CSV table of N, CA and C in Angstrom, one decimal:
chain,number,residue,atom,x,y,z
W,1,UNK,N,3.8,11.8,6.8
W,1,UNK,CA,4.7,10.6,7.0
W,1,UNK,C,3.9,9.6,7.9
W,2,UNK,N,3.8,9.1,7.5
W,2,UNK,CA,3.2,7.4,7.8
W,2,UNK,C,3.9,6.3,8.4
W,3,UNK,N,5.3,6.4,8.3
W,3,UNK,CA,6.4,5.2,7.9
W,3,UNK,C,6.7,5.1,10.0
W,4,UNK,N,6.8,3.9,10.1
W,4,UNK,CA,7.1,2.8,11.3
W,4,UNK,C,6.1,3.0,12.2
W,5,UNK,N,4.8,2.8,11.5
W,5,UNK,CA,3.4,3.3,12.3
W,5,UNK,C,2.5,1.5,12.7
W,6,UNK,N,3.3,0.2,12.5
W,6,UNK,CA,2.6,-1.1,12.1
W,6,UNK,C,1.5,-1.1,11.6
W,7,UNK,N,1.2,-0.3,10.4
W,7,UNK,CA,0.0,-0.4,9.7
W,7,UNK,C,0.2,-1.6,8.4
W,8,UNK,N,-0.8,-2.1,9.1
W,8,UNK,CA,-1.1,-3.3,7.9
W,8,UNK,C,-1.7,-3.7,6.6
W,9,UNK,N,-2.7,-3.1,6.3
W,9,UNK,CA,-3.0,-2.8,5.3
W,9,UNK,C,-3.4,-1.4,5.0
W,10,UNK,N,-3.6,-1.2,3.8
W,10,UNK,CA,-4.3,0.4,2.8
W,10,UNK,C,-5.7,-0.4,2.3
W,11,UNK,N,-7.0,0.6,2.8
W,11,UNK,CA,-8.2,0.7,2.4
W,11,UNK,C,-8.3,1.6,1.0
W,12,UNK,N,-9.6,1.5,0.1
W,12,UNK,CA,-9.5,2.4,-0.8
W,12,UNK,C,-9.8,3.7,-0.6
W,13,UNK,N,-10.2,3.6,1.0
W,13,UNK,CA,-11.1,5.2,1.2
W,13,UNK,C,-10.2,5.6,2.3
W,14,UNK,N,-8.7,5.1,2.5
W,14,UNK,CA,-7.8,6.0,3.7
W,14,UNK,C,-7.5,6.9,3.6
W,15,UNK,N,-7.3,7.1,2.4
W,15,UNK,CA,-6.8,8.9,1.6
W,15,UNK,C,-7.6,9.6,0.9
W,16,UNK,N,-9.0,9.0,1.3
W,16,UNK,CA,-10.1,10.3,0.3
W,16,UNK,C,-9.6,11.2,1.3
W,17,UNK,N,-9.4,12.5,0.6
W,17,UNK,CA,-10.1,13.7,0.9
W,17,UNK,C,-8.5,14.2,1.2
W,18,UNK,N,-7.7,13.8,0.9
W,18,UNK,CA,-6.4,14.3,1.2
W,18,UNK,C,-5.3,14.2,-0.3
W,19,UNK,N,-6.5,15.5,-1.6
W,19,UNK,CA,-5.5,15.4,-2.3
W,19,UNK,C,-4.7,16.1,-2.7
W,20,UNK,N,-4.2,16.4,-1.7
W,20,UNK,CA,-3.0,17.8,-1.5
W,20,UNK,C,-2.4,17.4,-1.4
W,21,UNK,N,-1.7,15.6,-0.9
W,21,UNK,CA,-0.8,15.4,-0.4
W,21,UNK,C,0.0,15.2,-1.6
W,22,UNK,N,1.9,16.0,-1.1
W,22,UNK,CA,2.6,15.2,-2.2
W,22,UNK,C,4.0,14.2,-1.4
W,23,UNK,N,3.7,14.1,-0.7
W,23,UNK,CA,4.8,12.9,-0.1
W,23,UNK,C,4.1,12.1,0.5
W,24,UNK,N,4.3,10.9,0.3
W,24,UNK,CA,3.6,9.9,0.9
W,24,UNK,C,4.9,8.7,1.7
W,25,UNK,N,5.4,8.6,3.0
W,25,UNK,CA,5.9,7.4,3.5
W,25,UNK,C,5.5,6.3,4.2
W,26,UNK,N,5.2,5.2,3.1
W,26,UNK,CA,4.6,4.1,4.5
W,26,UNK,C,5.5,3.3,4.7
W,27,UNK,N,7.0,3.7,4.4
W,27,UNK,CA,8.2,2.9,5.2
W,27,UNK,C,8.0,1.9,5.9
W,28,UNK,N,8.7,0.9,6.8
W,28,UNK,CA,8.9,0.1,7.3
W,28,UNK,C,7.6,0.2,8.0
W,29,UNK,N,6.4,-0.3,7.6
W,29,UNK,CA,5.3,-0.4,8.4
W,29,UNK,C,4.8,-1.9,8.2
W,30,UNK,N,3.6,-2.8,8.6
W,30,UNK,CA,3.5,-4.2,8.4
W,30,UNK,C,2.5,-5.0,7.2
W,31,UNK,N,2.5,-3.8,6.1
W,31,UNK,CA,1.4,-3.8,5.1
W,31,UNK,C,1.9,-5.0,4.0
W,32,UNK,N,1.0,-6.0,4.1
W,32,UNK,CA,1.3,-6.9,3.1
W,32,UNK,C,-0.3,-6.8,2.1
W,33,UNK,N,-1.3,-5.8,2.2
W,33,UNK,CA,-2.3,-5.4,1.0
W,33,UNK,C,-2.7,-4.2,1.0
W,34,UNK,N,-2.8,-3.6,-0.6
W,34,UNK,CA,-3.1,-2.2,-0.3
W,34,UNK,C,-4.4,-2.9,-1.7
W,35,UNK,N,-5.7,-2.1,-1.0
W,35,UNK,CA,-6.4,-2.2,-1.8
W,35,UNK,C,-6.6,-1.7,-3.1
W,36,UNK,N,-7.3,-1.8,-4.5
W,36,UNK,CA,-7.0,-1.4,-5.5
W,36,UNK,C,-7.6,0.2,-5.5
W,37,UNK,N,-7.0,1.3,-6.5
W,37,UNK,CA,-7.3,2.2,-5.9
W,37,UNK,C,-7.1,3.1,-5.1
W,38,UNK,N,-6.3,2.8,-3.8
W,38,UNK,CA,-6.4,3.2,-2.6
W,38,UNK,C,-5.6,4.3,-2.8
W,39,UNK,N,-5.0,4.7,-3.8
W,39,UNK,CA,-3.9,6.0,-4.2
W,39,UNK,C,-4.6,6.9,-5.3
W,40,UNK,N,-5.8,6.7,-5.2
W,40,UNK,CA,-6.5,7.3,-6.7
W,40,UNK,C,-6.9,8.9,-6.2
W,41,UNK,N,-7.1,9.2,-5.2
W,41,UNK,CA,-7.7,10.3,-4.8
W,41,UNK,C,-6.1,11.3,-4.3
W,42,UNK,N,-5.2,10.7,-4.6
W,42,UNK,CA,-4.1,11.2,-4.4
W,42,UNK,C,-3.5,12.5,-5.5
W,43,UNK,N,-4.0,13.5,-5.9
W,43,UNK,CA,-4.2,13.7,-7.2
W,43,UNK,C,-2.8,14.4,-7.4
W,44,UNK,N,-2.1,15.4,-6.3
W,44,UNK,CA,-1.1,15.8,-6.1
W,44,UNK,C,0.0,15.2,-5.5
W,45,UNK,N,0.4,14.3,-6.0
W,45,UNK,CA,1.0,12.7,-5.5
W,45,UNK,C,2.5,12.8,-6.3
W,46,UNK,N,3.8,13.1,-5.7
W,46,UNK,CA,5.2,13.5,-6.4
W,46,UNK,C,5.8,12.1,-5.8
W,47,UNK,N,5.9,11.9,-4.4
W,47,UNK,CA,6.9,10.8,-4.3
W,47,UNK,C,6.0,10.0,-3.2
W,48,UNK,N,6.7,8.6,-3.3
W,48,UNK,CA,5.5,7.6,-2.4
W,48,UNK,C,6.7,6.8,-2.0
W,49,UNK,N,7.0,6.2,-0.7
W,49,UNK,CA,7.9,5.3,-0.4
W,49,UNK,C,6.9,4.0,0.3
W,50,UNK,N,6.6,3.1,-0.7
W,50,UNK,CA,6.6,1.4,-0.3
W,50,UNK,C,7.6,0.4,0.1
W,51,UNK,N,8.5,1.0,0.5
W,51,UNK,CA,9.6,0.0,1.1
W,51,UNK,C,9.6,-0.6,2.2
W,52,UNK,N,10.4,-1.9,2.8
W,52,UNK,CA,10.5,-2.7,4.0
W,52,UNK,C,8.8,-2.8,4.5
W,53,UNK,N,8.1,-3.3,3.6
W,53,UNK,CA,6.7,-4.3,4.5
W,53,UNK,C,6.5,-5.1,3.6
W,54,UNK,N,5.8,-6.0,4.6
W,54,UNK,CA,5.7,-7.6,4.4
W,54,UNK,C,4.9,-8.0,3.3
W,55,UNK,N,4.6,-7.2,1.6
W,55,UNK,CA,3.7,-7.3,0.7
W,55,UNK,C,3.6,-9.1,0.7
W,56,UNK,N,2.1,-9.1,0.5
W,56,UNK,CA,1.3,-10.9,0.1
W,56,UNK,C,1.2,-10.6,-1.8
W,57,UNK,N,2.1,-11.1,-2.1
W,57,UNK,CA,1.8,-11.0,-3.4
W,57,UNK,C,0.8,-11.8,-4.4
W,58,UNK,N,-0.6,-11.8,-3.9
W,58,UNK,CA,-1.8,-12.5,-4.5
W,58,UNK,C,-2.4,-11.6,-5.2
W,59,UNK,N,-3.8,-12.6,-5.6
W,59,UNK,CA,-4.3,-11.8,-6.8
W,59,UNK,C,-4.8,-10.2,-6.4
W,60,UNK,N,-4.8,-10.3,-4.9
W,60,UNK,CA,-5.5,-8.8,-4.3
W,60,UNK,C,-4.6,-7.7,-4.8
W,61,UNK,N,-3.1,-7.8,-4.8
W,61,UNK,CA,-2.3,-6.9,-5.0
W,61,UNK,C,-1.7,-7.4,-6.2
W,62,UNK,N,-2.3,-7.4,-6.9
W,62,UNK,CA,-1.9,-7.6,-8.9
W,62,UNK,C,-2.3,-6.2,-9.3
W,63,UNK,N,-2.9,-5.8,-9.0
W,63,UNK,CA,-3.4,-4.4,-9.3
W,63,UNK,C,-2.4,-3.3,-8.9
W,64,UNK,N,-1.7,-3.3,-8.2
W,64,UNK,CA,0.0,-2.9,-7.8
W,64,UNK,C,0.5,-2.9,-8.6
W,65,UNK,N,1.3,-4.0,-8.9
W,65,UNK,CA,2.0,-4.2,-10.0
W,65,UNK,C,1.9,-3.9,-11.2
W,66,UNK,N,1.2,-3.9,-11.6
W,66,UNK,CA,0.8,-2.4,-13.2
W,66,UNK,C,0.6,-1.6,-12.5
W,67,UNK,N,0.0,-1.1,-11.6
W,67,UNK,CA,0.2,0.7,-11.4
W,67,UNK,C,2.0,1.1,-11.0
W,68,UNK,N,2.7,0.2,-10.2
W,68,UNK,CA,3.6,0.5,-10.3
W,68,UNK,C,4.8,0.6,-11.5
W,69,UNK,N,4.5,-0.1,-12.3
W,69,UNK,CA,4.9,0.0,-13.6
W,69,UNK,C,4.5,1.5,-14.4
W,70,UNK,N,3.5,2.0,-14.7
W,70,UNK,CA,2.6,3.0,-15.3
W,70,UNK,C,3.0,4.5,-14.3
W,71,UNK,N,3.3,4.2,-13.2
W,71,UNK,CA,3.2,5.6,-12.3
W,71,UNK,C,5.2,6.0,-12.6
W,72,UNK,N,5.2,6.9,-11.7
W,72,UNK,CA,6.7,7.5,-11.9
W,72,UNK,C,7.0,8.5,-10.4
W,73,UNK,N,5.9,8.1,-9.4
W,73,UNK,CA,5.9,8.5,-8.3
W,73,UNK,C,6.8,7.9,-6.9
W,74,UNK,N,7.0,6.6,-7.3
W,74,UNK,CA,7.3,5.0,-6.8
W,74,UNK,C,9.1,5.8,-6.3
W,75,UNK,N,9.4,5.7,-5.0
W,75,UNK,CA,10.7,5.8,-4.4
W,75,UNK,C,11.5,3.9,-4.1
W,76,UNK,N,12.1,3.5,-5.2
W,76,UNK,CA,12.7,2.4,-4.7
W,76,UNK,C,11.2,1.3,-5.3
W,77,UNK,N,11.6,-0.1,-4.8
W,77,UNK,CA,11.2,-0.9,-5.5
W,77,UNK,C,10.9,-2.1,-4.5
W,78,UNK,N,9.5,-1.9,-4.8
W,78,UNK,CA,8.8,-2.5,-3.3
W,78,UNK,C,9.1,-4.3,-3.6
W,79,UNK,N,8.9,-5.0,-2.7
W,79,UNK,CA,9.2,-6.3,-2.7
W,79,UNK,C,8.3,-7.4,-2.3
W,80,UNK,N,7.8,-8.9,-2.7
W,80,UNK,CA,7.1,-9.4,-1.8
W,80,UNK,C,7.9,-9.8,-1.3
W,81,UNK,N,7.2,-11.0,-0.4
W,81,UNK,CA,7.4,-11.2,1.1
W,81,UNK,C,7.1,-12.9,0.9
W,82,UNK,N,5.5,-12.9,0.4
W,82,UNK,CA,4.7,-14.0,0.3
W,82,UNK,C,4.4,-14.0,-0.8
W,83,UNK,N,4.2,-14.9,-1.7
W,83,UNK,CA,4.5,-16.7,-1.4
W,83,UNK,C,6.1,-16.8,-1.7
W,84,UNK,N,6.4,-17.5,-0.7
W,84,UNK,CA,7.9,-18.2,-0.6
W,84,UNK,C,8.6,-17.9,-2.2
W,85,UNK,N,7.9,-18.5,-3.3
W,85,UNK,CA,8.0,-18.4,-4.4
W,85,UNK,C,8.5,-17.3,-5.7
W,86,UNK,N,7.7,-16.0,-4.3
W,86,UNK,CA,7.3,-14.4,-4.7
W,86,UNK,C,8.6,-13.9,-3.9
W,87,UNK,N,9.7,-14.7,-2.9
W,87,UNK,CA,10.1,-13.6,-2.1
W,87,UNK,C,11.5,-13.0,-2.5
W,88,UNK,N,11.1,-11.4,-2.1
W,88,UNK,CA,12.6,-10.6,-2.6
W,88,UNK,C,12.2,-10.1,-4.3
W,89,UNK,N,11.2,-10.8,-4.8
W,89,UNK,CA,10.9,-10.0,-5.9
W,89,UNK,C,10.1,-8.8,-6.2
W,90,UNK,N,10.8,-8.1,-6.8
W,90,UNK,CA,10.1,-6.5,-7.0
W,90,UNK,C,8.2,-6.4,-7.6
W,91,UNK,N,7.5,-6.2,-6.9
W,91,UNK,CA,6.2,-6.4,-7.3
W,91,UNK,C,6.4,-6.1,-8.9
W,92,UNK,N,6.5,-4.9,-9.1
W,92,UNK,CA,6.5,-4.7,-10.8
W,92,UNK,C,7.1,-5.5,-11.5
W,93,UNK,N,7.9,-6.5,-10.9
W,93,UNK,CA,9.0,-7.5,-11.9
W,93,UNK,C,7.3,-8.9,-12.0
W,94,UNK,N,6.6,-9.0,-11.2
W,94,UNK,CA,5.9,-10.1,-10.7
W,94,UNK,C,4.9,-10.3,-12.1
W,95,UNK,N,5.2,-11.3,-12.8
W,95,UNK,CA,4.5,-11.5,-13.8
W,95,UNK,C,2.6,-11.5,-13.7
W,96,UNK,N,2.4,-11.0,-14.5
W,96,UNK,CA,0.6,-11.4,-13.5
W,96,UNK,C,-0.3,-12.7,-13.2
W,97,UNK,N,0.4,-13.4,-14.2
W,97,UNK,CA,-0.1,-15.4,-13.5
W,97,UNK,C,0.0,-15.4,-12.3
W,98,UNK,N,1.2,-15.2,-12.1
W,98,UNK,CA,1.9,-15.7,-10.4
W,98,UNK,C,1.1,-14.6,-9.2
W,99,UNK,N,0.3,-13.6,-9.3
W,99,UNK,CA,-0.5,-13.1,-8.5
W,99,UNK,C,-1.8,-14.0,-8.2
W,100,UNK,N,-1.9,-14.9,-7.6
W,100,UNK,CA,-2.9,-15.5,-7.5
W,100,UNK,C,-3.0,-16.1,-6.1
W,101,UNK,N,-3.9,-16.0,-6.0
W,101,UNK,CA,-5.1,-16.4,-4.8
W,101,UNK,C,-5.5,-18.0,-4.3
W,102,UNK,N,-4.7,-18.5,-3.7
W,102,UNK,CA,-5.0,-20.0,-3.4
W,102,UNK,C,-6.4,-20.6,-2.7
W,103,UNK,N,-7.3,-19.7,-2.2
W,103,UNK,CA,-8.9,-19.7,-1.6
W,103,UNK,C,-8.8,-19.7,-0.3
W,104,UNK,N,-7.6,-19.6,0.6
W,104,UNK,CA,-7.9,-19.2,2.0
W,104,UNK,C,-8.6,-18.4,2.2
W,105,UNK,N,-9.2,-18.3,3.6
W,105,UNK,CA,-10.5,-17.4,3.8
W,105,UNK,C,-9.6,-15.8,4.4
W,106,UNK,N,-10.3,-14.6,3.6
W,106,UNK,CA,-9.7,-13.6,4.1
W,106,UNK,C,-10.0,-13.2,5.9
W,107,UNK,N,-8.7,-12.9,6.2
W,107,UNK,CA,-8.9,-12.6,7.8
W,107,UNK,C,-9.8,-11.4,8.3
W,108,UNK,N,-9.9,-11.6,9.3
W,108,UNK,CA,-10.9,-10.9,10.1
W,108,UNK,C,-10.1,-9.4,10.2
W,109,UNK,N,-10.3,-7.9,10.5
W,109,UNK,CA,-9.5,-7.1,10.6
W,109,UNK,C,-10.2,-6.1,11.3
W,110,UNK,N,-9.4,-5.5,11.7
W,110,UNK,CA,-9.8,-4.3,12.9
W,110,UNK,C,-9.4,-3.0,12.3
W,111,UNK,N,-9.9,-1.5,12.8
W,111,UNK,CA,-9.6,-0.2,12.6
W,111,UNK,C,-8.9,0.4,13.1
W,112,UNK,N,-8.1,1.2,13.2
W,112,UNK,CA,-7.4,2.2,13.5
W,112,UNK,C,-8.1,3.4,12.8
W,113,UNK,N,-7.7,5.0,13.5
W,113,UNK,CA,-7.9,5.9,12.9
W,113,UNK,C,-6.8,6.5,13.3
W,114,UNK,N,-5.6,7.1,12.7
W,114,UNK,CA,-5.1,7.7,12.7
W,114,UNK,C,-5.0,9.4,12.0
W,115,UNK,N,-4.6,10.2,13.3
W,115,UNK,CA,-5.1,11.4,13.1
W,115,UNK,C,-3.4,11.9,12.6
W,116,UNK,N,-3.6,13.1,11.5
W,116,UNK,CA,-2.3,13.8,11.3
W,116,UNK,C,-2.5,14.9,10.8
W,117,UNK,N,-1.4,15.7,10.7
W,117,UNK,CA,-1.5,17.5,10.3
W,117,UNK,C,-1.3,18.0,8.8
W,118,UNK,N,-2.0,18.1,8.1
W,118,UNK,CA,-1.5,18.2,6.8
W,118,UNK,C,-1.7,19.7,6.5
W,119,UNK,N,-0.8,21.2,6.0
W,119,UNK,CA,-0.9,21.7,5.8
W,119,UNK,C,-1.6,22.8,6.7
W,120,UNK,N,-1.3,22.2,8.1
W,120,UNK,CA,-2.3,23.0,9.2
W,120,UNK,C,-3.4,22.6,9.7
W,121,UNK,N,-4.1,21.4,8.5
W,121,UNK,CA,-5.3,21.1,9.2
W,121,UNK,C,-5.4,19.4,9.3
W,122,UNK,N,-6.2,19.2,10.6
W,122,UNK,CA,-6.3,17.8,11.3
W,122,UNK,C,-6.8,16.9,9.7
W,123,UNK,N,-6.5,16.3,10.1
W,123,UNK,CA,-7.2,14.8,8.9
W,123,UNK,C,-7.3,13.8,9.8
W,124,UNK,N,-8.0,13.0,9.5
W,124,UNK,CA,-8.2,11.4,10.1
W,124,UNK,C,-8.1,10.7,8.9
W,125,UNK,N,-7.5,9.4,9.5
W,125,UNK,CA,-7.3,8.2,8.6
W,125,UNK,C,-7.8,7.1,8.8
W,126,UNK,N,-8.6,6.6,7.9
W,126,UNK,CA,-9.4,4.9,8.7
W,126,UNK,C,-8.3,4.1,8.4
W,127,UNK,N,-7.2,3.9,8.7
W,127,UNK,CA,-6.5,2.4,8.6
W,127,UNK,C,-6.8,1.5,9.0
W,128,UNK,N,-6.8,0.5,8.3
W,128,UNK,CA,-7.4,-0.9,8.7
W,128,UNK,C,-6.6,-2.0,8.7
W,129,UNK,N,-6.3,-2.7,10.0
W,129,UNK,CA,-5.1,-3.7,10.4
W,129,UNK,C,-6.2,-5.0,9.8
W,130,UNK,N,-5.1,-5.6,8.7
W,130,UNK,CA,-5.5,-7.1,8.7
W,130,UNK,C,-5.8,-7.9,10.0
């Protein structure tokens, strides 16, 4: 469990090596991009909770949106946030035109590693705060 940790974004390499996991909560945490991918190495993957964070619904996270369409692991129905335009709609509802990228420059971001116990044994996690 992951959920009210202010983690801001998902890298594609947070969850190598952890594919035993089958619950995944990143609940109310402050993630508005998860990189594409970044659930691929999840191979034992039953339930995933994306709810209450601030998703940027641009072209970065268009690749969401069909997977959450195609998957059946999805608890609840994640929402953006951003663009004004996007907000309160369900990513999977988000047509794919409307994921798009205006050319602001991506921000600078910092690491976290979070450590946690899966199954008895230590794991580390590179999180990476926008």
């Amino acid at each position: 469990m992951l959920r009210s940790n202010q983690i801001s974004c998902i890298d594609n390499s947070t969850f190598t090596g952890l594919s035993s996991v089958r619950l995944l909560s990143l609940y109310d945490n402050r993630i508005s991009s998860i990189a594409p991918g970044a659930f691929s190495t999840l191979h034992s993957l039953s339930t995933i909770n994306l709810l209450s964070n601030p998703y940027v619904c641009d072209c970065q996270l268009a690749w969401l949106g069909q997977w959450l369409k195609k998957t059946r692991v999805v608890s609840g129905n994640p929402r953006c946030q951003r663009p004004a335009f996007l907000k309160e709609i369900p990513i999977q509802d988000v047509a794919t035109p409307d994921f798009t990228c205006d050319g602001e420059p991506v921000s600078h971001s910092a690491s976290l590693f979070v450590s946690i116990h899966i199954f008895g044994k230590l794991r580390r996690l590179h999180v990476k705060y926008c």
